[in-house]
């Protein structure tokens, strides 16, 4: 995309590696500084993921965040930067009960600044995708390892390792495309399976832990920047060590405060010579 041009849903929908298009670049973000950096780096799409629960809010899974949480962080990212397509995750239980609930919840995210929403699951989500598309809300699908199904899957495990499950994934992707999803995230599946899905649909696939044959890639902000250093999934490439840099900086600050080295004269405000003089006169009247 040329600098300063806006990434739109039709633009994303039209991108396929098989047409010779460059891969789409997506990253998560959760706050205004994140939105600003993503915009300046020229990424195509920013996802306010429900990974918010784990990487920002400290929960063990993604099930704890609410629509209000995602809306709050979506608005912050939108204030921080523009130019990219801003996608907000529909959290667990915000699209499982009824089509009406789904549209109402998605509308909150759009009003917070998102251009599109993402939901997890295959063919069983088709009625919800239909309802969103009918309400003019663009939808991104998400199949494979779907973290909101952590308990049903028995943990965060690579999916579709067997041929039957791989064929089901292809069928799910086709149903989502048919229902109107403009793009589909494929998470945590063997690279060969992601390639099959990518070849089977006309909309772009965005991979995470799904190999190089997808039409784009998405990673979590804290993983890319090395802010999260406790877990290192095989598919993550760290491009910085901000946890290390932050630890060094905060430790140096603590040492300087404790030794009296911070603040120094240049980091303090000072009275003018006349005001110092005036104060010393007041002092001498006692
Ligand atoms: O919540 C999230 O960050 C996601 C990505 C991992 C695709 O859904």
PDB file of C-alpha atoms and ligand atoms in Angstrom:
ATOM      1  CA  UNK A   1       0.000   0.000   0.000  1.00  0.00           C
ATOM      2  CA  UNK A   2       1.277   3.500  -0.802  1.00  0.00           C
ATOM      3  CA  UNK A   3       2.093   5.585   2.293  1.00  0.00           C
ATOM      4  CA  UNK A   4      -0.914   7.595   3.557  1.00  0.00           C
ATOM      5  CA  UNK A   5      -3.492   5.595   1.618  1.00  0.00           C
ATOM      6  CA  UNK A   6      -6.160   3.872   3.694  1.00  0.00           C
ATOM      7  CA  UNK A   7      -6.449   0.093   3.816  1.00  0.00           C
ATOM      8  CA  UNK A   8     -10.094  -0.871   3.250  1.00  0.00           C
ATOM      9  CA  UNK A   9     -12.117  -4.072   3.453  1.00  0.00           C
ATOM     10  CA  UNK A  10     -12.415  -4.366  -0.386  1.00  0.00           C
ATOM     11  CA  UNK A  11      -8.642  -3.899  -0.665  1.00  0.00           C
ATOM     12  CA  UNK A  12      -7.984  -6.705   1.827  1.00  0.00           C
ATOM     13  CA  UNK A  13     -10.644  -8.972   0.295  1.00  0.00           C
ATOM     14  CA  UNK A  14      -8.944  -8.752  -3.113  1.00  0.00           C
ATOM     15  CA  UNK A  15      -5.475  -9.801  -1.920  1.00  0.00           C
ATOM     16  CA  UNK A  16      -4.302 -13.317  -2.728  1.00  0.00           C
ATOM     17  CA  UNK A  17      -0.720 -14.508  -2.873  1.00  0.00           C
ATOM     18  CA  UNK A  18      -1.770 -16.661  -5.844  1.00  0.00           C
ATOM     19  CA  UNK A  19      -2.485 -13.416  -7.782  1.00  0.00           C
ATOM     20  CA  UNK A  20       1.068 -12.304  -7.069  1.00  0.00           C
ATOM     21  CA  UNK A  21       0.016  -9.877  -4.324  1.00  0.00           C
ATOM     22  CA  UNK A  22       2.389  -9.065  -1.451  1.00  0.00           C
ATOM     23  CA  UNK A  23       1.441 -10.824   1.791  1.00  0.00           C
ATOM     24  CA  UNK A  24      -0.841  -8.829   4.092  1.00  0.00           C
ATOM     25  CA  UNK A  25       0.748  -7.644   7.334  1.00  0.00           C
ATOM     26  CA  UNK A  26      -1.331  -7.708  10.496  1.00  0.00           C
ATOM     27  CA  UNK A  27      -0.324  -7.184  14.129  1.00  0.00           C
ATOM     28  CA  UNK A  28      -2.291  -6.853  17.336  1.00  0.00           C
ATOM     29  CA  UNK A  29      -2.325  -3.620  19.340  1.00  0.00           C
ATOM     30  CA  UNK A  30      -4.147  -2.575  22.478  1.00  0.00           C
ATOM     31  CA  UNK A  31      -3.444   1.111  23.098  1.00  0.00           C
ATOM     32  CA  UNK A  32      -2.786   4.463  21.449  1.00  0.00           C
ATOM     33  CA  UNK A  33       1.037   4.185  21.323  1.00  0.00           C
ATOM     34  CA  UNK A  34       0.594   0.777  19.678  1.00  0.00           C
ATOM     35  CA  UNK A  35      -1.746   2.275  17.080  1.00  0.00           C
ATOM     36  CA  UNK A  36       0.759   5.042  16.393  1.00  0.00           C
ATOM     37  CA  UNK A  37       3.695   2.650  15.888  1.00  0.00           C
ATOM     38  CA  UNK A  38       1.610   0.314  13.705  1.00  0.00           C
ATOM     39  CA  UNK A  39       0.541   3.260  11.527  1.00  0.00           C
ATOM     40  CA  UNK A  40       4.094   4.585  11.191  1.00  0.00           C
ATOM     41  CA  UNK A  41       5.379   1.085  10.359  1.00  0.00           C
ATOM     42  CA  UNK A  42       2.776   0.853   7.576  1.00  0.00           C
ATOM     43  CA  UNK A  43       1.072  -2.402   8.583  1.00  0.00           C
ATOM     44  CA  UNK A  44      -2.084  -3.249   6.624  1.00  0.00           C
ATOM     45  CA  UNK A  45      -4.285  -4.370   9.511  1.00  0.00           C
ATOM     46  CA  UNK A  46      -4.315  -3.992  13.283  1.00  0.00           C
ATOM     47  CA  UNK A  47      -6.240  -6.442  15.427  1.00  0.00           C
ATOM     48  CA  UNK A  48      -7.474  -5.542  18.881  1.00  0.00           C
ATOM     49  CA  UNK A  49      -7.411  -9.194  19.828  1.00  0.00           C
ATOM     50  CA  UNK A  50      -8.982 -10.841  22.824  1.00  0.00           C
ATOM     51  CA  UNK A  51      -5.362 -11.828  23.533  1.00  0.00           C
ATOM     52  CA  UNK A  52      -5.747  -8.543  25.462  1.00  0.00           C
ATOM     53  CA  UNK A  53      -6.871 -10.803  28.318  1.00  0.00           C
ATOM     54  CA  UNK A  54      -3.547 -12.638  28.441  1.00  0.00           C
ATOM     55  CA  UNK A  55      -0.871 -10.187  27.321  1.00  0.00           C
ATOM     56  CA  UNK A  56      -2.231  -6.993  28.886  1.00  0.00           C
ATOM     57  CA  UNK A  57      -4.655  -7.978  31.638  1.00  0.00           C
ATOM     58  CA  UNK A  58      -2.751 -10.986  33.002  1.00  0.00           C
ATOM     59  CA  UNK A  59      -5.381 -13.733  32.666  1.00  0.00           C
ATOM     60  CA  UNK A  60      -4.481 -17.325  31.752  1.00  0.00           C
ATOM     61  CA  UNK A  61      -6.843 -17.495  28.780  1.00  0.00           C
ATOM     62  CA  UNK A  62      -8.890 -15.197  26.545  1.00  0.00           C
ATOM     63  CA  UNK A  63     -12.269 -16.007  28.091  1.00  0.00           C
ATOM     64  CA  UNK A  64     -12.238 -13.185  30.613  1.00  0.00           C
ATOM     65  CA  UNK A  65     -12.524 -10.111  28.372  1.00  0.00           C
ATOM     66  CA  UNK A  66     -15.832  -8.429  27.649  1.00  0.00           C
ATOM     67  CA  UNK A  67     -17.176  -6.405  24.740  1.00  0.00           C
ATOM     68  CA  UNK A  68     -16.654  -3.262  26.844  1.00  0.00           C
ATOM     69  CA  UNK A  69     -12.986  -4.186  27.402  1.00  0.00           C
ATOM     70  CA  UNK A  70     -12.405  -4.663  23.674  1.00  0.00           C
ATOM     71  CA  UNK A  71     -14.316  -1.450  22.849  1.00  0.00           C
ATOM     72  CA  UNK A  72     -12.220   0.532  25.360  1.00  0.00           C
ATOM     73  CA  UNK A  73      -8.946  -0.683  23.828  1.00  0.00           C
ATOM     74  CA  UNK A  74     -10.228  -0.371  20.246  1.00  0.00           C
ATOM     75  CA  UNK A  75     -11.001   3.299  20.842  1.00  0.00           C
ATOM     76  CA  UNK A  76      -7.475   3.815  22.226  1.00  0.00           C
ATOM     77  CA  UNK A  77      -5.830   2.190  19.174  1.00  0.00           C
ATOM     78  CA  UNK A  78      -8.064   4.240  16.845  1.00  0.00           C
ATOM     79  CA  UNK A  79      -7.001   7.462  18.611  1.00  0.00           C
ATOM     80  CA  UNK A  80      -3.349   6.463  18.242  1.00  0.00           C
ATOM     81  CA  UNK A  81      -3.152   5.781  14.521  1.00  0.00           C
ATOM     82  CA  UNK A  82      -4.987   5.441  11.240  1.00  0.00           C
ATOM     83  CA  UNK A  83      -4.450   4.231   7.690  1.00  0.00           C
ATOM     84  CA  UNK A  84      -4.617   0.549   8.650  1.00  0.00           C
ATOM     85  CA  UNK A  85      -7.780  -1.562   8.727  1.00  0.00           C
ATOM     86  CA  UNK A  86      -8.775  -1.819  12.388  1.00  0.00           C
ATOM     87  CA  UNK A  87     -10.314  -5.179  13.300  1.00  0.00           C
ATOM     88  CA  UNK A  88     -11.747  -5.852  16.773  1.00  0.00           C
ATOM     89  CA  UNK A  89     -12.274  -9.297  18.262  1.00  0.00           C
ATOM     90  CA  UNK A  90     -15.754 -10.329  19.333  1.00  0.00           C
ATOM     91  CA  UNK A  91     -15.004 -11.903  22.711  1.00  0.00           C
ATOM     92  CA  UNK A  92     -16.308 -15.214  24.016  1.00  0.00           C
ATOM     93  CA  UNK A  93     -20.075 -15.247  24.620  1.00  0.00           C
ATOM     94  CA  UNK A  94     -20.637 -12.058  22.622  1.00  0.00           C
ATOM     95  CA  UNK A  95     -21.746 -13.953  19.487  1.00  0.00           C
ATOM     96  CA  UNK A  96     -22.892 -17.317  20.781  1.00  0.00           C
ATOM     97  CA  UNK A  97     -26.427 -16.642  21.999  1.00  0.00           C
ATOM     98  CA  UNK A  98     -28.343 -14.926  19.200  1.00  0.00           C
ATOM     99  CA  UNK A  99     -27.880 -13.050  15.953  1.00  0.00           C
ATOM    100  CA  UNK A 100     -29.366  -9.955  17.579  1.00  0.00           C
ATOM    101  CA  UNK A 101     -26.853 -10.065  20.429  1.00  0.00           C
ATOM    102  CA  UNK A 102     -24.046 -10.575  17.926  1.00  0.00           C
ATOM    103  CA  UNK A 103     -24.977  -7.518  15.870  1.00  0.00           C
ATOM    104  CA  UNK A 104     -25.525  -5.348  18.962  1.00  0.00           C
ATOM    105  CA  UNK A 105     -22.119  -6.335  20.367  1.00  0.00           C
ATOM    106  CA  UNK A 106     -20.351  -5.878  17.031  1.00  0.00           C
ATOM    107  CA  UNK A 107     -21.952  -2.447  16.639  1.00  0.00           C
ATOM    108  CA  UNK A 108     -20.350  -1.370  19.944  1.00  0.00           C
ATOM    109  CA  UNK A 109     -16.933  -2.269  18.528  1.00  0.00           C
ATOM    110  CA  UNK A 110     -17.614  -0.445  15.257  1.00  0.00           C
ATOM    111  CA  UNK A 111     -18.763   2.633  17.183  1.00  0.00           C
ATOM    112  CA  UNK A 112     -15.535   2.425  19.206  1.00  0.00           C
ATOM    113  CA  UNK A 113     -13.561   2.789  15.970  1.00  0.00           C
ATOM    114  CA  UNK A 114     -13.222  -0.701  14.448  1.00  0.00           C
ATOM    115  CA  UNK A 115     -13.797  -1.144  10.701  1.00  0.00           C
ATOM    116  CA  UNK A 116     -14.509  -4.877  11.018  1.00  0.00           C
ATOM    117  CA  UNK A 117     -14.922  -7.603  13.632  1.00  0.00           C
ATOM    118  CA  UNK A 118     -13.409 -11.076  13.956  1.00  0.00           C
ATOM    119  CA  UNK A 119     -15.084 -14.170  15.377  1.00  0.00           C
ATOM    120  CA  UNK A 120     -13.867 -17.694  16.027  1.00  0.00           C
ATOM    121  CA  UNK A 121     -15.318 -20.912  14.657  1.00  0.00           C
ATOM    122  CA  UNK A 122     -16.314 -22.586  11.406  1.00  0.00           C
ATOM    123  CA  UNK A 123     -19.648 -23.482   9.866  1.00  0.00           C
ATOM    124  CA  UNK A 124     -21.615 -23.170  13.121  1.00  0.00           C
ATOM    125  CA  UNK A 125     -20.958 -19.420  13.015  1.00  0.00           C
ATOM    126  CA  UNK A 126     -22.566 -18.964   9.601  1.00  0.00           C
ATOM    127  CA  UNK A 127     -25.887 -17.577  10.987  1.00  0.00           C
ATOM    128  CA  UNK A 128     -23.936 -14.947  12.961  1.00  0.00           C
ATOM    129  CA  UNK A 129     -21.799 -14.031   9.946  1.00  0.00           C
ATOM    130  CA  UNK A 130     -24.981 -13.703   7.862  1.00  0.00           C
ATOM    131  CA  UNK A 131     -26.508 -11.345  10.452  1.00  0.00           C
ATOM    132  CA  UNK A 132     -23.367  -9.196  10.650  1.00  0.00           C
ATOM    133  CA  UNK A 133     -23.016  -8.948   6.880  1.00  0.00           C
ATOM    134  CA  UNK A 134     -26.717  -8.007   6.643  1.00  0.00           C
ATOM    135  CA  UNK A 135     -25.986  -5.201   9.121  1.00  0.00           C
ATOM    136  CA  UNK A 136     -23.079  -4.009   6.897  1.00  0.00           C
ATOM    137  CA  UNK A 137     -20.459  -5.077   9.444  1.00  0.00           C
ATOM    138  CA  UNK A 138     -17.446  -6.691   7.737  1.00  0.00           C
ATOM    139  CA  UNK A 139     -16.412  -9.980   9.365  1.00  0.00           C
ATOM    140  CA  UNK A 140     -13.092 -11.806   9.526  1.00  0.00           C
ATOM    141  CA  UNK A 141     -13.288 -15.523  10.349  1.00  0.00           C
ATOM    142  CA  UNK A 142     -10.851 -17.424  12.584  1.00  0.00           C
ATOM    143  CA  UNK A 143     -10.404 -21.209  12.350  1.00  0.00           C
ATOM    144  CA  UNK A 144      -7.943 -23.887  13.466  1.00  0.00           C
ATOM    145  CA  UNK A 145      -6.658 -23.289  16.989  1.00  0.00           C
ATOM    146  CA  UNK A 146      -9.415 -21.037  18.321  1.00  0.00           C
ATOM    147  CA  UNK A 147      -8.320 -19.893  21.799  1.00  0.00           C
ATOM    148  CA  UNK A 148     -11.889 -19.288  22.989  1.00  0.00           C
ATOM    149  CA  UNK A 149     -12.361 -23.084  22.702  1.00  0.00           C
ATOM    150  CA  UNK A 150      -9.412 -23.771  25.031  1.00  0.00           C
ATOM    151  CA  UNK A 151     -11.420 -26.043  27.325  1.00  0.00           C
ATOM    152  CA  UNK A 152     -13.171 -27.883  24.488  1.00  0.00           C
ATOM    153  CA  UNK A 153      -9.790 -28.442  22.750  1.00  0.00           C
ATOM    154  CA  UNK A 154      -8.119 -29.564  26.004  1.00  0.00           C
ATOM    155  CA  UNK A 155      -5.496 -26.786  25.842  1.00  0.00           C
ATOM    156  CA  UNK A 156      -3.828 -24.576  23.241  1.00  0.00           C
ATOM    157  CA  UNK A 157      -2.999 -27.395  20.815  1.00  0.00           C
ATOM    158  CA  UNK A 158      -2.134 -27.504  17.130  1.00  0.00           C
ATOM    159  CA  UNK A 159      -5.307 -28.496  15.229  1.00  0.00           C
ATOM    160  CA  UNK A 160      -6.105 -30.428  12.033  1.00  0.00           C
ATOM    161  CA  UNK A 161      -3.156 -32.796  12.266  1.00  0.00           C
ATOM    162  CA  UNK A 162      -5.207 -35.575  10.652  1.00  0.00           C
ATOM    163  CA  UNK A 163      -6.628 -35.745   7.143  1.00  0.00           C
ATOM    164  CA  UNK A 164     -10.318 -35.760   8.191  1.00  0.00           C
ATOM    165  CA  UNK A 165      -9.850 -32.708  10.401  1.00  0.00           C
ATOM    166  CA  UNK A 166      -7.890 -30.991   7.605  1.00  0.00           C
ATOM    167  CA  UNK A 167     -10.767 -31.567   5.153  1.00  0.00           C
ATOM    168  CA  UNK A 168     -13.232 -30.234   7.733  1.00  0.00           C
ATOM    169  CA  UNK A 169     -11.133 -27.105   8.078  1.00  0.00           C
ATOM    170  CA  UNK A 170     -11.229 -26.576   4.315  1.00  0.00           C
ATOM    171  CA  UNK A 171     -15.032 -27.027   4.393  1.00  0.00           C
ATOM    172  CA  UNK A 172     -15.323 -24.552   7.301  1.00  0.00           C
ATOM    173  CA  UNK A 173     -13.283 -21.960   5.427  1.00  0.00           C
ATOM    174  CA  UNK A 174     -15.465 -22.340   2.321  1.00  0.00           C
ATOM    175  CA  UNK A 175     -18.639 -21.905   4.398  1.00  0.00           C
ATOM    176  CA  UNK A 176     -17.254 -18.771   6.049  1.00  0.00           C
ATOM    177  CA  UNK A 177     -16.290 -17.361   2.666  1.00  0.00           C
ATOM    178  CA  UNK A 178     -19.714 -18.188   1.274  1.00  0.00           C
ATOM    179  CA  UNK A 179     -21.387 -16.459   4.262  1.00  0.00           C
ATOM    180  CA  UNK A 180     -19.433 -13.294   3.446  1.00  0.00           C
ATOM    181  CA  UNK A 181     -16.243 -13.247   5.551  1.00  0.00           C
ATOM    182  CA  UNK A 182     -13.776 -10.942   3.781  1.00  0.00           C
ATOM    183  CA  UNK A 183     -10.750 -12.762   5.197  1.00  0.00           C
ATOM    184  CA  UNK A 184      -9.994 -15.737   7.452  1.00  0.00           C
ATOM    185  CA  UNK A 185      -7.368 -16.142  10.194  1.00  0.00           C
ATOM    186  CA  UNK A 186      -5.907 -19.657  10.326  1.00  0.00           C
ATOM    187  CA  UNK A 187      -4.203 -20.353  13.648  1.00  0.00           C
ATOM    188  CA  UNK A 188      -2.076 -23.271  14.831  1.00  0.00           C
ATOM    189  CA  UNK A 189      -2.361 -25.798  12.015  1.00  0.00           C
ATOM    190  CA  UNK A 190       0.273 -27.646   9.960  1.00  0.00           C
ATOM    191  CA  UNK A 191       1.637 -25.610   7.088  1.00  0.00           C
ATOM    192  CA  UNK A 192       0.311 -28.109   4.479  1.00  0.00           C
ATOM    193  CA  UNK A 193      -3.221 -27.737   5.849  1.00  0.00           C
ATOM    194  CA  UNK A 194      -3.029 -23.931   5.817  1.00  0.00           C
ATOM    195  CA  UNK A 195      -1.866 -24.165   2.186  1.00  0.00           C
ATOM    196  CA  UNK A 196      -4.888 -26.331   1.278  1.00  0.00           C
ATOM    197  CA  UNK A 197      -7.285 -23.894   2.956  1.00  0.00           C
ATOM    198  CA  UNK A 198      -5.602 -20.928   1.277  1.00  0.00           C
ATOM    199  CA  UNK A 199      -5.916 -22.538  -2.152  1.00  0.00           C
ATOM    200  CA  UNK A 200      -9.561 -23.445  -1.525  1.00  0.00           C
ATOM    201  CA  UNK A 201     -10.915 -19.970  -0.808  1.00  0.00           C
ATOM    202  CA  UNK A 202     -10.987 -16.753  -2.813  1.00  0.00           C
ATOM    203  CA  UNK A 203     -10.568 -14.499   0.231  1.00  0.00           C
ATOM    204  CA  UNK A 204      -7.179 -13.986   1.869  1.00  0.00           C
ATOM    205  CA  UNK A 205      -6.068 -16.219   4.725  1.00  0.00           C
ATOM    206  CA  UNK A 206      -4.018 -14.680   7.525  1.00  0.00           C
ATOM    207  CA  UNK A 207      -1.797 -17.188   9.310  1.00  0.00           C
ATOM    208  CA  UNK A 208      -0.496 -17.390  12.847  1.00  0.00           C
ATOM    209  CA  UNK A 209       1.427 -20.566  13.521  1.00  0.00           C
ATOM    210  CA  UNK A 210       0.173 -21.757  10.133  1.00  0.00           C
ATOM    211  CA  UNK A 211       3.305 -21.557   7.978  1.00  0.00           C
ATOM    212  CA  UNK A 212       4.258 -19.449   5.003  1.00  0.00           C
ATOM    213  CA  UNK A 213       1.549 -20.362   2.476  1.00  0.00           C
ATOM    214  CA  UNK A 214      -1.136 -18.022   3.822  1.00  0.00           C
ATOM    215  CA  UNK A 215      -1.977 -14.718   2.114  1.00  0.00           C
ATOM    216  CA  UNK A 216      -0.787 -12.769   5.157  1.00  0.00           C
ATOM    217  CA  UNK A 217       0.571 -13.134   8.660  1.00  0.00           C
ATOM    218  CA  UNK A 218      -0.516 -11.887  12.073  1.00  0.00           C
ATOM    219  CA  UNK A 219       1.471 -11.869  15.310  1.00  0.00           C
ATOM    220  CA  UNK A 220       0.796 -10.600  18.809  1.00  0.00           C
ATOM    221  CA  UNK A 221       2.434  -7.251  19.667  1.00  0.00           C
ATOM    222  CA  UNK A 222       4.026  -8.479  22.892  1.00  0.00           C
ATOM    223  CA  UNK A 223       5.578 -11.477  21.107  1.00  0.00           C
ATOM    224  CA  UNK A 224       7.025  -9.426  18.222  1.00  0.00           C
ATOM    225  CA  UNK A 225       8.564  -6.918  20.609  1.00  0.00           C
ATOM    226  CA  UNK A 226       9.743  -9.403  23.234  1.00  0.00           C
ATOM    227  CA  UNK A 227       7.619  -7.802  25.952  1.00  0.00           C
ATOM    228  CA  UNK A 228       6.227 -11.238  26.821  1.00  0.00           C
ATOM    229  CA  UNK A 229       9.248 -13.408  27.592  1.00  0.00           C
ATOM    230  CA  UNK A 230       7.662 -16.215  29.644  1.00  0.00           C
ATOM    231  CA  UNK A 231       6.287 -18.253  26.755  1.00  0.00           C
ATOM    232  CA  UNK A 232       7.904 -18.614  23.354  1.00  0.00           C
ATOM    233  CA  UNK A 233       5.650 -20.447  20.922  1.00  0.00           C
ATOM    234  CA  UNK A 234       7.534 -22.077  18.024  1.00  0.00           C
ATOM    235  CA  UNK A 235       5.864 -19.790  15.478  1.00  0.00           C
ATOM    236  CA  UNK A 236       6.899 -16.510  17.117  1.00  0.00           C
ATOM    237  CA  UNK A 237       9.834 -14.520  15.821  1.00  0.00           C
ATOM    238  CA  UNK A 238      10.944 -11.849  18.276  1.00  0.00           C
ATOM    239  CA  UNK A 239      12.125  -8.654  16.595  1.00  0.00           C
ATOM    240  CA  UNK A 240      13.144  -6.852  19.805  1.00  0.00           C
ATOM    241  CA  UNK A 241      13.768  -7.473  23.486  1.00  0.00           C
ATOM    242  CA  UNK A 242      11.703  -4.718  25.063  1.00  0.00           C
ATOM    243  CA  UNK A 243      11.231  -6.674  28.312  1.00  0.00           C
ATOM    244  CA  UNK A 244      15.042  -6.728  28.703  1.00  0.00           C
ATOM    245  CA  UNK A 245      15.345  -3.043  27.765  1.00  0.00           C
ATOM    246  CA  UNK A 246      12.523  -2.082  30.150  1.00  0.00           C
ATOM    247  CA  UNK A 247      14.028  -4.091  33.003  1.00  0.00           C
ATOM    248  CA  UNK A 248      17.404  -2.446  32.486  1.00  0.00           C
ATOM    249  CA  UNK A 249      15.866   1.051  32.337  1.00  0.00           C
ATOM    250  CA  UNK A 250      13.627   0.672  35.408  1.00  0.00           C
ATOM    251  CA  UNK A 251      16.486  -0.893  37.410  1.00  0.00           C
ATOM    252  CA  UNK A 252      18.783   2.020  36.469  1.00  0.00           C
ATOM    253  CA  UNK A 253      16.070   4.523  37.482  1.00  0.00           C
ATOM    254  CA  UNK A 254      15.599   2.772  40.850  1.00  0.00           C
ATOM    255  CA  UNK A 255      19.370   2.789  41.464  1.00  0.00           C
ATOM    256  CA  UNK A 256      19.620   6.511  40.587  1.00  0.00           C
ATOM    257  CA  UNK A 257      16.763   7.470  42.933  1.00  0.00           C
ATOM    258  CA  UNK A 258      18.269   5.428  45.756  1.00  0.00           C
ATOM    259  CA  UNK A 259      21.775   6.894  45.267  1.00  0.00           C
ATOM    260  CA  UNK A 260      20.501  10.489  44.898  1.00  0.00           C
ATOM    261  CA  UNK A 261      21.753  10.688  41.298  1.00  0.00           C
ATOM    262  CA  UNK A 262      18.217  11.446  40.078  1.00  0.00           C
ATOM    263  CA  UNK A 263      17.006  14.135  39.725  1.00  0.00           C
ATOM    264  CA  UNK A 264      19.985  16.412  39.105  1.00  0.00           C
ATOM    265  CA  UNK A 265      20.025  20.194  38.732  1.00  0.00           C
ATOM    266  CA  UNK A 266      19.158  20.136  35.014  1.00  0.00           C
ATOM    267  CA  UNK A 267      16.092  18.018  35.755  1.00  0.00           C
ATOM    268  CA  UNK A 268      14.753  20.456  38.399  1.00  0.00           C
ATOM    269  CA  UNK A 269      12.875  23.772  38.143  1.00  0.00           C
ATOM    270  CA  UNK A 270      14.566  26.833  39.682  1.00  0.00           C
ATOM    271  CA  UNK A 271      13.426  30.195  41.014  1.00  0.00           C
ATOM    272  CA  UNK A 272      14.835  33.373  39.477  1.00  0.00           C
ATOM    273  CA  UNK A 273      17.639  35.115  41.381  1.00  0.00           C
ATOM    274  CA  UNK A 274      15.194  37.914  42.437  1.00  0.00           C
ATOM    275  CA  UNK A 275      12.722  35.448  43.875  1.00  0.00           C
ATOM    276  CA  UNK A 276      15.476  33.663  45.783  1.00  0.00           C
ATOM    277  CA  UNK A 277      16.561  37.063  47.129  1.00  0.00           C
ATOM    278  CA  UNK A 278      12.959  37.994  48.050  1.00  0.00           C
ATOM    279  CA  UNK A 279      12.518  34.734  49.905  1.00  0.00           C
ATOM    280  CA  UNK A 280      15.757  35.227  51.816  1.00  0.00           C
ATOM    281  CA  UNK A 281      14.477  38.698  52.883  1.00  0.00           C
ATOM    282  CA  UNK A 282      11.254  37.141  54.221  1.00  0.00           C
ATOM    283  CA  UNK A 283      13.409  34.597  56.026  1.00  0.00           C
ATOM    284  CA  UNK A 284      15.527  37.348  57.665  1.00  0.00           C
ATOM    285  CA  UNK A 285      12.404  39.148  59.126  1.00  0.00           C
ATOM    286  CA  UNK A 286      11.860  36.337  61.670  1.00  0.00           C
TER     287      UNK A 286
HETATM  288  O1  LIG B   1      -6.593 -12.374  19.992  1.00  0.00           O
HETATM  289  C1  LIG B   1      -5.663 -12.413  19.159  1.00  0.00           C
HETATM  290  O2  LIG B   1      -4.600 -11.809  19.334  1.00  0.00           O
HETATM  291  C2  LIG B   1      -5.871 -13.200  17.955  1.00  0.00           C
HETATM  292  C3  LIG B   1      -4.676 -13.443  17.070  1.00  0.00           C
HETATM  293  C4  LIG B   1      -3.771 -14.383  17.717  1.00  0.00           C
HETATM  294  C5  LIG B   1      -5.083 -13.876  15.714  1.00  0.00           C
HETATM  295  O3  LIG B   1      -6.945 -13.662  17.716  1.00  0.00           O
END
